[in-house]
mmCIF file of C-alpha atoms in Angstrom:
data_model
loop_
_atom_site.group_PDB
_atom_site.id
_atom_site.type_symbol
_atom_site.label_atom_id
_atom_site.label_comp_id
_atom_site.label_asym_id
_atom_site.label_seq_id
_atom_site.Cartn_x
_atom_site.Cartn_y
_atom_site.Cartn_z
ATOM 1 C CA MET F 1 -20.266 39.319 -11.946
ATOM 2 C CA GLN F 2 -18.656 41.044 -14.611
ATOM 3 C CA ASP F 3 -15.241 41.111 -12.875
ATOM 4 C CA LEU F 4 -15.421 37.190 -12.562
ATOM 5 C CA ASN F 5 -16.310 36.740 -16.207
ATOM 6 C CA THR F 6 -13.529 38.944 -17.131
ATOM 7 C CA ALA F 7 -11.063 37.092 -14.868
ATOM 8 C CA ALA F 8 -11.861 33.642 -15.999
ATOM 9 C CA LEU F 9 -11.196 35.017 -19.537
ATOM 10 C CA ALA F 10 -7.944 36.567 -18.741
ATOM 11 C CA LYS F 11 -6.461 33.399 -17.233
ATOM 12 C CA ALA F 12 -7.604 30.876 -20.017
ATOM 13 C CA ARG F 13 -6.786 33.322 -22.519
ATOM 14 C CA ALA F 14 -2.848 33.500 -20.204
ATOM 15 C CA ALA F 15 -2.939 30.054 -20.298
ATOM 16 C CA TRP F 16 -3.708 29.578 -24.169
ATOM 17 C CA ASN F 17 -4.110 31.210 -27.401
ATOM 18 C CA ALA F 18 -5.913 34.655 -26.601
ATOM 19 C CA ALA F 19 -7.667 33.880 -30.348
ATOM 20 C CA GLN F 20 -8.631 30.816 -29.223
ATOM 21 C CA VAL F 21 -10.729 31.755 -25.825
ATOM 22 C CA HIS F 22 -14.311 33.094 -26.401
ATOM 23 C CA ALA F 23 -17.021 34.516 -23.974
ATOM 24 C CA VAL F 24 -20.192 33.233 -24.583
ATOM 25 C CA GLY F 25 -21.663 34.863 -27.530
ATOM 26 C CA LYS F 26 -18.855 36.136 -28.579
ATOM 27 C CA VAL F 27 -17.862 33.343 -30.712
ATOM 28 C CA PRO F 28 -16.452 34.049 -33.978
ATOM 29 C CA ASP F 29 -18.355 33.066 -37.435
ATOM 30 C CA ASN F 30 -15.497 30.623 -38.410
ATOM 31 C CA PRO F 31 -13.753 30.272 -35.358
ATOM 32 C CA THR F 32 -10.002 28.695 -35.272
ATOM 33 C CA THR F 33 -10.561 24.895 -33.743
ATOM 34 C CA PRO F 34 -10.203 23.880 -30.886
ATOM 35 C CA TYR F 35 -11.192 26.771 -28.684
ATOM 36 C CA LEU F 36 -12.896 27.171 -25.680
ATOM 37 C CA VAL F 37 -16.012 29.482 -24.836
ATOM 38 C CA GLY F 38 -17.094 29.958 -21.146
ATOM 39 C CA SER F 39 -18.573 32.029 -18.728
ATOM 40 C CA VAL F 40 -18.914 32.413 -15.078
ATOM 41 C CA SER F 41 -22.556 31.568 -13.120
ATOM 42 C CA SER F 42 -24.206 34.085 -11.203
ATOM 43 C CA GLY F 43 -23.253 33.721 -7.119
ATOM 44 C CA ALA F 44 -25.779 32.094 -5.145
ATOM 45 C CA SER F 45 -26.531 34.209 -1.991
ATOM 46 C CA VAL F 46 -25.041 32.177 0.935
ATOM 47 C CA SER F 47 -23.763 33.239 3.880
ATOM 48 C CA PRO F 48 -26.203 36.069 5.110
ATOM 49 C CA ARG F 49 -24.866 38.453 7.842
ATOM 50 C CA LEU F 50 -27.025 40.570 10.329
ATOM 51 C CA SER F 51 -26.072 43.446 8.459
ATOM 52 C CA GLY F 52 -27.972 42.002 5.733
ATOM 53 C CA GLU F 53 -24.896 41.812 3.744
ATOM 54 C CA HIS F 54 -24.149 38.371 1.871
ATOM 55 C CA GLY F 55 -20.566 36.848 2.606
ATOM 56 C CA GLY F 56 -19.102 34.451 0.219
ATOM 57 C CA ARG F 57 -20.896 33.317 -2.748
ATOM 58 C CA PRO F 58 -19.725 30.226 -4.636
ATOM 59 C CA TYR F 59 -19.878 30.525 -8.259
ATOM 60 C CA ARG F 60 -19.039 28.237 -11.173
ATOM 61 C CA ILE F 61 -17.333 28.371 -14.363
ATOM 62 C CA VAL F 62 -18.427 26.818 -17.391
ATOM 63 C CA TRP F 63 -16.584 25.854 -20.532
ATOM 64 C CA GLN F 64 -16.811 24.003 -23.355
ATOM 65 C CA ALA F 65 -13.982 23.000 -25.121
ATOM 66 C CA VAL F 66 -14.673 22.687 -28.738
ATOM 67 C CA GLY F 67 -13.079 21.048 -31.985
ATOM 68 C CA ARG F 68 -13.080 18.738 -35.004
ATOM 69 C CA THR F 69 -11.774 15.771 -33.618
ATOM 70 C CA LEU F 70 -11.390 14.227 -30.291
ATOM 71 C CA ASP F 71 -7.780 15.501 -29.988
ATOM 72 C CA GLU F 72 -8.840 18.923 -30.381
ATOM 73 C CA VAL F 73 -11.365 18.599 -27.827
ATOM 74 C CA THR F 74 -9.270 16.571 -25.654
ATOM 75 C CA PHE F 75 -6.540 19.741 -26.062
ATOM 76 C CA ALA F 76 -8.784 22.484 -25.251
ATOM 77 C CA ALA F 77 -9.827 20.866 -22.110
ATOM 78 C CA ASP F 78 -6.053 20.614 -21.293
ATOM 79 C CA LYS F 79 -5.921 23.761 -21.450
ATOM 80 C CA ALA F 80 -9.128 24.877 -19.271
ATOM 81 C CA ASP F 81 -7.684 22.046 -16.669
ATOM 82 C CA ALA F 82 -4.061 24.520 -16.965
ATOM 83 C CA ALA F 83 -5.899 27.666 -16.230
ATOM 84 C CA PHE F 84 -7.898 26.822 -13.602
ATOM 85 C CA LEU F 85 -7.035 23.613 -12.075
ATOM 86 C CA ASP F 86 -6.347 24.473 -8.186
ATOM 87 C CA GLN F 87 -5.626 28.221 -9.433
ATOM 88 C CA ALA F 88 -7.355 31.155 -8.066
ATOM 89 C CA LEU F 89 -9.574 34.222 -9.969
ATOM 90 C CA SER F 90 -7.598 37.536 -9.531
ATOM 91 C CA VAL F 91 -10.625 39.837 -8.672
ATOM 92 C CA THR F 92 -10.033 43.388 -7.394
ATOM 93 C CA GLY F 93 -12.572 43.631 -4.211
ATOM 94 C CA GLN F 94 -12.740 39.942 -3.611
ATOM 95 C CA ASP F 95 -10.512 37.196 -2.241
ATOM 96 C CA CYS F 96 -11.642 33.883 -4.126
ATOM 97 C CA THR F 97 -10.634 30.735 -2.963
ATOM 98 C CA LEU F 98 -9.068 27.929 -5.572
ATOM 99 C CA CYS F 99 -10.632 26.806 -8.376
ATOM 100 C CA GLU F 100 -12.049 22.861 -7.653
ATOM 101 C CA PRO F 101 -13.112 20.617 -10.957
ATOM 102 C CA GLU F 102 -17.227 19.352 -10.558
ATOM 103 C CA VAL F 103 -17.710 17.884 -13.714
ATOM 104 C CA THR F 104 -16.421 17.047 -17.664
ATOM 105 C CA SER F 105 -19.193 15.444 -20.082
ATOM 106 C CA PRO F 106 -18.108 13.172 -22.220
ATOM 107 C CA VAL F 107 -16.925 14.245 -25.602
ATOM 108 C CA ILE F 108 -20.785 15.004 -28.200
ATOM 109 C CA ARG F 109 -21.081 16.323 -30.806
ATOM 110 C CA ASP F 110 -22.514 19.698 -30.679
ATOM 111 C CA PRO F 111 -25.858 20.218 -31.968
ATOM 112 C CA ASP F 112 -25.460 23.886 -33.179
ATOM 113 C CA GLY F 113 -22.009 23.191 -34.438
ATOM 114 C CA GLY F 114 -22.677 20.799 -36.885
ATOM 115 C CA ALA F 115 -19.652 19.438 -37.590
ATOM 116 C CA LEU F 116 -18.101 19.982 -34.053
ATOM 117 C CA LEU F 117 -16.992 17.727 -31.544
ATOM 118 C CA THR F 118 -17.687 19.122 -27.458
ATOM 119 C CA CYS F 119 -17.122 18.529 -23.902
ATOM 120 C CA THR F 120 -18.201 20.747 -20.809
ATOM 121 C CA LEU F 121 -15.883 21.312 -18.158
ATOM 122 C CA THR F 122 -17.226 22.878 -14.410
ATOM 123 C CA TYR F 123 -15.456 24.557 -12.055
ATOM 124 C CA THR F 124 -16.278 26.250 -8.721
ATOM 125 C CA PHE F 125 -14.718 28.318 -6.430
ATOM 126 C CA THR F 126 -16.089 30.609 -3.323
ATOM 127 C CA ALA F 127 -15.726 34.568 -3.576
ATOM 128 C CA TYR F 128 -15.554 36.482 -0.455
ATOM 129 C CA PRO F 129 -15.512 40.477 -0.195
ATOM 130 C CA THR F 130 -11.892 41.656 0.287
ATOM 131 C CA GLY F 131 -11.705 42.095 4.141
ATOM 132 C CA ALA F 132 -14.540 39.964 5.742
#
């Protein structure tokens, strides 16, 4: 899963300013807004093979777009869409399907961020072991 997180962060940083894209738990104390915070969920174990190994595993990329104003939040959300919408992650040893949008929450006041606003965006994809 670490490889998928690394690939998702790299894709978001390539689509925007790398200093404004953070991994969950790694947001600086005084971040420049707007910014994105994201991670990849652990994949569900599906598609078992007769050998006991698993084929494709579905994953979810979760991003929070954070800003001081609605315009900042929507700007960050647009950057997430630019990075992931109909794009595939590049991960050694995995063939990944195109990311598809799943949910975008309404913009709300971040309960942990005081004056900040946030919305959550999710994208789903499936990763298959290379050669599967």
